[in-house]
Tab-separated table of C-alpha atoms in Angstrom:
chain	number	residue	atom	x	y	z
A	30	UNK	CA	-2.861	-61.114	11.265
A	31	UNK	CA	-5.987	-61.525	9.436
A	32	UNK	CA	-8.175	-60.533	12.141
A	33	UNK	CA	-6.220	-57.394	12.602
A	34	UNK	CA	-6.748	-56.272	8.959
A	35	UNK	CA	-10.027	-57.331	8.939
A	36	UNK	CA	-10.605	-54.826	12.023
A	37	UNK	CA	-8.571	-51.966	10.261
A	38	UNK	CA	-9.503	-49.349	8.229
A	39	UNK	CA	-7.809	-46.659	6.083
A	40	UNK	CA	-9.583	-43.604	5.579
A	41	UNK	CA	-9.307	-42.067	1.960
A	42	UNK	CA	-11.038	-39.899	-0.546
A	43	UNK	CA	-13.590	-40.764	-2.440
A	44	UNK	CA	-16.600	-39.430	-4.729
A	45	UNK	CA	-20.142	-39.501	-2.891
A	46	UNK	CA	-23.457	-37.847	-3.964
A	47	UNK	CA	-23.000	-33.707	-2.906
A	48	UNK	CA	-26.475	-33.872	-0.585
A	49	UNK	CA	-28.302	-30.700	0.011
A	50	UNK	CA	-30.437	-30.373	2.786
A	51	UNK	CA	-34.465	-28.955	1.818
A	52	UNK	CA	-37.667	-29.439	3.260
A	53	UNK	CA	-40.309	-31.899	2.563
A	54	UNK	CA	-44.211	-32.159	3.354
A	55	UNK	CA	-46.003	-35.088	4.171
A	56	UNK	CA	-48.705	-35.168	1.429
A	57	UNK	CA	-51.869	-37.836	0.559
A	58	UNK	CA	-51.478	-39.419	-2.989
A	59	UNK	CA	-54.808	-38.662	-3.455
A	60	UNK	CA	-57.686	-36.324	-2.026
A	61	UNK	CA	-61.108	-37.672	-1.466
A	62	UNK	CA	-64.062	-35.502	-1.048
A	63	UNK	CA	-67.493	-36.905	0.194
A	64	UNK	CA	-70.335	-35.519	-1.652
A	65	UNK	CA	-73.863	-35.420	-0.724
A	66	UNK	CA	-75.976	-36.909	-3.565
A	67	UNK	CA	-79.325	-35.407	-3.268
A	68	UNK	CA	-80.453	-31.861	-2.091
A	69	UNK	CA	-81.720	-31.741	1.303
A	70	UNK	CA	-80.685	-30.567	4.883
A	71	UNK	CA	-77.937	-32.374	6.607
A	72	UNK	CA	-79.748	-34.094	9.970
A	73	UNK	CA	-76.210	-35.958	11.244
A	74	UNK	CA	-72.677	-35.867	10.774
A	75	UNK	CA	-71.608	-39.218	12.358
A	76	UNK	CA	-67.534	-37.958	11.765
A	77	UNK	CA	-65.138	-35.562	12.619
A	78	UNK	CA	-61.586	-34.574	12.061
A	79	UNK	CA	-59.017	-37.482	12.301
A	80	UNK	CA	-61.273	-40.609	12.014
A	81	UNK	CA	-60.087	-43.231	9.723
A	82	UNK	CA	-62.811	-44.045	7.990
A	83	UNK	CA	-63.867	-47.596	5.247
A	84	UNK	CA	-65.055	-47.379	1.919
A	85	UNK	CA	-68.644	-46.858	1.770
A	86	UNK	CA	-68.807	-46.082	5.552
A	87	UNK	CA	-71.733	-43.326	6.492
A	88	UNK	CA	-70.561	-40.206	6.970
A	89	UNK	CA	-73.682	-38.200	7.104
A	90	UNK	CA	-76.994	-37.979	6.320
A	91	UNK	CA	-79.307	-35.759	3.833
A	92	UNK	CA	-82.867	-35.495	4.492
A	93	UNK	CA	-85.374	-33.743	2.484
A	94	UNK	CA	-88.379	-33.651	3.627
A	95	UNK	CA	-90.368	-33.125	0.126
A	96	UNK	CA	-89.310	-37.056	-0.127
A	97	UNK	CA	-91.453	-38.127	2.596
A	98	UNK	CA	-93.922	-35.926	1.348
A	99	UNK	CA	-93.657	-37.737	-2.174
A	100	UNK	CA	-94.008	-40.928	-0.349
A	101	UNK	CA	-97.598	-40.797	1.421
A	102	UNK	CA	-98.890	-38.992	-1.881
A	103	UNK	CA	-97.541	-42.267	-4.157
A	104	UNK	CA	-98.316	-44.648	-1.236
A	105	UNK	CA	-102.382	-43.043	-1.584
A	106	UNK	CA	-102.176	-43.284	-5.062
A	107	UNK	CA	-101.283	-46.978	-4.948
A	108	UNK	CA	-103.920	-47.556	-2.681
A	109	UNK	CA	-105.999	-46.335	-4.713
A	110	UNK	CA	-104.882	-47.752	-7.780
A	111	UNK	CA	-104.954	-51.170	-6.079
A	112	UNK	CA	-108.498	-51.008	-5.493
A	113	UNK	CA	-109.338	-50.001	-9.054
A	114	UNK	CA	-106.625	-52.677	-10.362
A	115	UNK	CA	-108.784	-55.279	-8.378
A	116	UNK	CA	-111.936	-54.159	-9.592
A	117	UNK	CA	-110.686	-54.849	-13.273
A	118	UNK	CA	-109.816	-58.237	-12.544
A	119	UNK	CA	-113.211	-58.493	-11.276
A	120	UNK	CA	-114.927	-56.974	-14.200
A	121	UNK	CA	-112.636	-58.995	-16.006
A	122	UNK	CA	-113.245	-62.576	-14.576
A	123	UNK	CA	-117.086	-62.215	-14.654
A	124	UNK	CA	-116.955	-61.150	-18.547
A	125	UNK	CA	-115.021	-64.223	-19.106
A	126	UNK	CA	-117.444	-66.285	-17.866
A	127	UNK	CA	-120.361	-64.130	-19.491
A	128	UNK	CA	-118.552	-64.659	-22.633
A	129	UNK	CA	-118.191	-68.365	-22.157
A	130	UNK	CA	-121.461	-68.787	-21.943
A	131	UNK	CA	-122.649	-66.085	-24.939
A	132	UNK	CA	-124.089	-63.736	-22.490
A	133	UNK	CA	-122.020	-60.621	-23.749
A	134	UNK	CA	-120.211	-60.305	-26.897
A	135	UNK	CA	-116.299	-60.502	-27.365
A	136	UNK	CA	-115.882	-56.658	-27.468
A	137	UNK	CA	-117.393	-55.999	-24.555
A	138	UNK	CA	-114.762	-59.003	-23.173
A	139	UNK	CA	-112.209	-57.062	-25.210
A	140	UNK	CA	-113.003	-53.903	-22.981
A	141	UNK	CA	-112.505	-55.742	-19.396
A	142	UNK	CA	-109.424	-57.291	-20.557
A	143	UNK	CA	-107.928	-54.047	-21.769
A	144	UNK	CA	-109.340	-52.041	-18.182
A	145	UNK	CA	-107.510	-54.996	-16.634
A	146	UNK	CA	-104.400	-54.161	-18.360
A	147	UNK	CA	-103.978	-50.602	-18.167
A	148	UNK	CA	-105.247	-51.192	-14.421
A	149	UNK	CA	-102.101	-53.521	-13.895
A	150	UNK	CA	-99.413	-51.672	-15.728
A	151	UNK	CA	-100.400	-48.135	-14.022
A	152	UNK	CA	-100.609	-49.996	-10.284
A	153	UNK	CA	-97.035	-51.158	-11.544
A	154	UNK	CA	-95.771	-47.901	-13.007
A	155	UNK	CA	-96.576	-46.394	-9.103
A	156	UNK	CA	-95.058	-49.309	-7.434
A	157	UNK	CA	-91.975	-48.261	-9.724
A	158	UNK	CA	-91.984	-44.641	-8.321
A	159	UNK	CA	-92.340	-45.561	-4.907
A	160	UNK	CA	-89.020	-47.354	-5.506
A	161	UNK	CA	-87.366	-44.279	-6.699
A	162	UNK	CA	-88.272	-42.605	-4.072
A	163	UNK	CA	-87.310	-45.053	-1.515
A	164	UNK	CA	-83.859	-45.137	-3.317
A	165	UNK	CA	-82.999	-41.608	-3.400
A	166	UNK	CA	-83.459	-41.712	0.197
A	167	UNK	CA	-81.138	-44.240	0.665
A	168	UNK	CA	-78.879	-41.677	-1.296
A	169	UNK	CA	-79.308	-39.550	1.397
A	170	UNK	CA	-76.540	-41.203	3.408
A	171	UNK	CA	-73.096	-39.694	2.654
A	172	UNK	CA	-70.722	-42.577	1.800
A	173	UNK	CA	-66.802	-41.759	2.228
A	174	UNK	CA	-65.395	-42.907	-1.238
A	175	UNK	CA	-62.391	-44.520	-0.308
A	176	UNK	CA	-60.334	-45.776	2.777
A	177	UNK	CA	-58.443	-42.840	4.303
A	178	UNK	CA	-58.258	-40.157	7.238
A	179	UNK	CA	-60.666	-37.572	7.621
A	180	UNK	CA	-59.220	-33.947	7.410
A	181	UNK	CA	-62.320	-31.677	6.863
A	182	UNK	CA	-65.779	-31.955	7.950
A	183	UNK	CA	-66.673	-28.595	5.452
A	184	UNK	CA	-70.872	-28.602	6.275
A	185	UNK	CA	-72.356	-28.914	9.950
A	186	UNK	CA	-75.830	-30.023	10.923
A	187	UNK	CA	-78.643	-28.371	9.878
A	188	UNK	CA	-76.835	-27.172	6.520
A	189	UNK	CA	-78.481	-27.098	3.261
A	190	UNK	CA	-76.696	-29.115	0.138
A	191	UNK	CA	-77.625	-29.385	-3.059
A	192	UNK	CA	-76.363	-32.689	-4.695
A	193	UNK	CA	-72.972	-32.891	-5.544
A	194	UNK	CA	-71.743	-30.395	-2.418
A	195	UNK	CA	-68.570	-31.266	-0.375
A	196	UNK	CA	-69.323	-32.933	2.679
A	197	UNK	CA	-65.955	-33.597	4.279
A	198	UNK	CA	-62.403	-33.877	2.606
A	199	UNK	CA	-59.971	-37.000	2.861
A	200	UNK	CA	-56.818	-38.225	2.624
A	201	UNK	CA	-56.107	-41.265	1.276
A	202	UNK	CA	-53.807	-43.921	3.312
A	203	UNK	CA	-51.090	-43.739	0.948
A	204	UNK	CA	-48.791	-40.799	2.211
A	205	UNK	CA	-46.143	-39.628	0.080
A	206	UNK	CA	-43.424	-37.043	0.858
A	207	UNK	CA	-43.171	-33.581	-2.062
A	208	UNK	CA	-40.304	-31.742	-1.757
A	209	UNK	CA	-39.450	-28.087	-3.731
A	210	UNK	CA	-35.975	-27.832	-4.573
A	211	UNK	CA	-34.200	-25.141	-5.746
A	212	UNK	CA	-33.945	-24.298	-9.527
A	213	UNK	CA	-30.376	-24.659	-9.974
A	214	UNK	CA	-30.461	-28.329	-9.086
A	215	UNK	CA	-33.220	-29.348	-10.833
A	216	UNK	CA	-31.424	-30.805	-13.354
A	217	UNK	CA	-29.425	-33.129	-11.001
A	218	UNK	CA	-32.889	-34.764	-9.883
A	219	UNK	CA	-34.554	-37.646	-11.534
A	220	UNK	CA	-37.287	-40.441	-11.198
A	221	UNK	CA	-36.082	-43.176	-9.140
A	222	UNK	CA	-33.107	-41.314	-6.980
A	223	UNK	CA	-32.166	-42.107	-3.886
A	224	UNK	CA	-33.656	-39.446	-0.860
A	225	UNK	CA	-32.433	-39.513	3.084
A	226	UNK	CA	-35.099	-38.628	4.978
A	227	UNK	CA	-34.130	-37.078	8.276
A	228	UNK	CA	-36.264	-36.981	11.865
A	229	UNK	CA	-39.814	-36.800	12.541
A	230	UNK	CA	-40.878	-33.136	12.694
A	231	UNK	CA	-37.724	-31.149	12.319
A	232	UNK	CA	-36.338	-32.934	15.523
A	233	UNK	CA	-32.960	-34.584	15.608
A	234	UNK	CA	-29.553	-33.739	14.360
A	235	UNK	CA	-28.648	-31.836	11.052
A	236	UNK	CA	-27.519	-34.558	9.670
A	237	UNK	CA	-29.303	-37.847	11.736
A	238	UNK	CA	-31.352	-39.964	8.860
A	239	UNK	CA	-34.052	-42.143	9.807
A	240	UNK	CA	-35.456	-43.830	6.618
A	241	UNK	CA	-34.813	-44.018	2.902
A	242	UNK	CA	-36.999	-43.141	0.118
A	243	UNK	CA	-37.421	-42.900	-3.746
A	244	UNK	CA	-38.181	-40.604	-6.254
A	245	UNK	CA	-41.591	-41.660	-8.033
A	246	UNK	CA	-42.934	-38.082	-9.705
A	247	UNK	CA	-40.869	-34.848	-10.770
A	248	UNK	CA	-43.252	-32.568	-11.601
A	249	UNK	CA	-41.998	-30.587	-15.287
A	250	UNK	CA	-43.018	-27.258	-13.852
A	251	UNK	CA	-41.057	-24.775	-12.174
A	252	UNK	CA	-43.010	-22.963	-9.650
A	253	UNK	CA	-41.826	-19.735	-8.449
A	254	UNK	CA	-38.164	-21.370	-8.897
A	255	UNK	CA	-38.686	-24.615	-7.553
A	256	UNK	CA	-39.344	-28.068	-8.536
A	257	UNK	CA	-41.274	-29.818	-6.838
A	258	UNK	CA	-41.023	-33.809	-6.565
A	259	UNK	CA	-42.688	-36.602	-4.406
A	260	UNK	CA	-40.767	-39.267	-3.056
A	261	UNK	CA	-42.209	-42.595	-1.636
A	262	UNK	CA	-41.575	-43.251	1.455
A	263	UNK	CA	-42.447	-46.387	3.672
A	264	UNK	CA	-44.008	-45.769	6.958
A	265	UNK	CA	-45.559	-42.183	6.423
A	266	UNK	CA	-48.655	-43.766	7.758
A	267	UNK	CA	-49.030	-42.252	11.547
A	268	UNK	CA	-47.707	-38.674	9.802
A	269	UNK	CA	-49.750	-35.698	10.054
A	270	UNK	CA	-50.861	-34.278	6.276
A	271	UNK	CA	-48.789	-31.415	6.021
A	272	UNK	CA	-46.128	-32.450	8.451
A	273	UNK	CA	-42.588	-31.316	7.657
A	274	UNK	CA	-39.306	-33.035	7.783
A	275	UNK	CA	-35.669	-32.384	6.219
A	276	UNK	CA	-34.996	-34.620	3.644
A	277	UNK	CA	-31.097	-34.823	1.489
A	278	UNK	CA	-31.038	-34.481	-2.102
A	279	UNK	CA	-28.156	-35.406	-4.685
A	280	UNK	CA	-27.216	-32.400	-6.496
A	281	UNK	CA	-23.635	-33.313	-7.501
A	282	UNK	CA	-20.919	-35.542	-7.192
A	283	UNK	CA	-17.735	-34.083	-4.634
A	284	UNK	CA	-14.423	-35.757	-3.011
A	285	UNK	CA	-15.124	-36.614	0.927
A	286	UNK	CA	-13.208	-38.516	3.444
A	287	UNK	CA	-15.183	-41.757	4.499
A	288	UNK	CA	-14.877	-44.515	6.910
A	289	UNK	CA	-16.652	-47.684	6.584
A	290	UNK	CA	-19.319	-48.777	8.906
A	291	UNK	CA	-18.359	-49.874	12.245
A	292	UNK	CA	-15.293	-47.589	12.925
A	293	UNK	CA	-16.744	-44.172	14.193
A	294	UNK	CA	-18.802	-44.599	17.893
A	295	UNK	CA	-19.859	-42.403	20.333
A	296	UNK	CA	-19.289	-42.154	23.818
A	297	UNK	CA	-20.905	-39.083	26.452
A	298	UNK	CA	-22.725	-37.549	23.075
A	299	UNK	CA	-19.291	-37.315	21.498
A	300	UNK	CA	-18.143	-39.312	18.547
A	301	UNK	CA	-14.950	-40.725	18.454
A	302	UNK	CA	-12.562	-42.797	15.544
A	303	UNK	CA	-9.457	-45.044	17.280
A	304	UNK	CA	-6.454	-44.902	15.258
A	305	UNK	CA	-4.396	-48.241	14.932
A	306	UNK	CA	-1.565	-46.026	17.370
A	307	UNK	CA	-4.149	-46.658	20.081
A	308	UNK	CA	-5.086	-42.736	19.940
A	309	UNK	CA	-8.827	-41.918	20.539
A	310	UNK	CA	-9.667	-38.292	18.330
A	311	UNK	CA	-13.090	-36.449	18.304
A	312	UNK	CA	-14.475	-36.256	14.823
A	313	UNK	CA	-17.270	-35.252	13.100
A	314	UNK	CA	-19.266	-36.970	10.616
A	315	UNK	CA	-22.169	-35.664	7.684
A	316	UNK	CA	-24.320	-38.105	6.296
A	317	UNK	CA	-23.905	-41.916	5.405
A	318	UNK	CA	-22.663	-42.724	1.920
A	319	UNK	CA	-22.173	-46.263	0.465
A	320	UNK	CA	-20.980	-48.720	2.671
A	321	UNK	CA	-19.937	-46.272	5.426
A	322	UNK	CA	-20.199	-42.386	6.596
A	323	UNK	CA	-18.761	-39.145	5.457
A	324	UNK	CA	-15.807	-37.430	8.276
A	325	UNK	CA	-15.756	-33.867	8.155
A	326	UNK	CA	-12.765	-32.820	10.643
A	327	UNK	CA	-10.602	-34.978	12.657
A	328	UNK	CA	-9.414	-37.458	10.268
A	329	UNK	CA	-6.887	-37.323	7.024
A	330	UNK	CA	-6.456	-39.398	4.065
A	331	UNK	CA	-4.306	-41.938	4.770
A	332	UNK	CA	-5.297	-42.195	8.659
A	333	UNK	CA	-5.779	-45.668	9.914
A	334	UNK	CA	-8.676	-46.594	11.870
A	335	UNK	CA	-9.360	-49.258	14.315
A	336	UNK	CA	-12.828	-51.192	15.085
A	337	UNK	CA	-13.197	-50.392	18.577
């Protein structure tokens, strides 16, 4: 007796979230643009559309050729300041033995050692420019800024940046799902609500639901009478940015016949619900509710239903 309650339902009325059906993008938390950090001529793009890409991975690279040019003038003029730099310390060794032994007075010593000095300190101040130079052609590779997807590669090679120009746009890994729901039932949506999110792509049934998801962000603007919310989502990951998919959002509260899970099957693409007289009847269902699914026709409150 037990068991046959236990595999018995009775169908009845009750109140369940009034779900409207609207349309939701697949959209990046964040956008990341690559930026070229010195003015120059792109020489190689080593990325296109679609590659996932690591933080501080090479995208492309900026060459300027007034940098190389920089280079062999500074590299001359450290040559050159080498070989006056070790003629000071020359100059300046042999006056301090001169001195030592009261050949020369201590002002011309005085003289050496400063030659010596400003010798040293220029050959260092060039050293110090080469280094700058070396470093802002380092900066010449364009780093990607985050981990992410490509979606734009905006320059090709042989294009002229100045620092600071988009290189290539990304999306982030995080995926997130905005909707824009109509102005009338903006006030039923909040920050943490519950959102069905239906098949892949517009495919499937009107009412199949694949995942679950949560409000994070309503936006408090209205845009051309819509509000627009994201909802997270867990596995948006292999989505395309921009894809679309139908999502179901609580605008209400209504009376609906429900059955609890396990009762309604299908058979040949038809769904069916067994009453406890042994009768099989074709019914059809709308979207899940708590702890079972919504009929729409073929059932009545009261009905009961068998476990088949």
């Amino acid at each position: 007796m037990a068991q046959a309650l236990a595999e018995t339902a009775e169908v009845r009325l009750t109140t369940v979230d009034d779900r409207k059906a609207v349309i939701a993008t697949v959209e990046p938390v964040h956008e990341l643009f690559a930026r070229s950090r010195i003015a120059g001529t792109i020489s190689t793009i080593s990325v296109k559309e679609g590659d996932k890409v690591e933080a501080g991975d090479s995208m492309a690279v900026v060459v300027d050729e007034k940098l190389m040019l920089q280079m062999k003038a500074v590299e001359a003029r450290i040559e050159a300041q080498e070989a006056e730099y070790e003629q000071a310390r020359i100059d300046y060794d042999r006056a301090s033995s001169l001195r030592k032994s009261g050949t020369i007075s201590q002002a011309t010593l005085d003289q050496a050692r400063t030659r010596f000095n400003v010798a040293e300190r220029n050959l260092r101040a060039l050293r110090s420019d080469r280094q700058v130079i070396e470093q802002q052609s380092i900066e010449g590779a364009v780093l990607a800024p985050g981990a992410g997807r490509v979606l734009d590669v905006l320059l090709q090679e042989g294009s002229v940046v100045m620092a600071g120009d988009n290189v290539a746009r990304m999306a982030t890994d995080n995926y997130i799902l905005r909707l824009q729901l109509p102005e009338r039932h903006a006030q039923f949506l909040q920050t943490g609500d519950e959102i069905l999110v239906g098949a892949r792509g517009m495919a499937g049934t009107d009412n199949e639901v694949t995942s679950k998801g949560r409000v994070v962000t309503v936006y408090p603007r209205i845009d051309q009478g819509r509000v627009i919310a994201d909802v997270d989502v867990e596995g948006l990951g292999d989505y395309f940015v921009g894809e679309r998919t139908r999502v179901f959002v609580a605008t209400g509260k209504r009376e609906a016949l429900t059955v609890p899970d396990g009762f309604i099957y299908r058979r040949f693409g038809v769904t069916y619900a067994k009453l406890d007289s042994g009768v099989e009847v074709v019914v059809q269902v709308g979207l899940p509710v708590d702890g079972g699914i919504e009929v729409l026709s073929g059932l009545r409150p009261g009905d009961v239903v068998v476990k088949p």
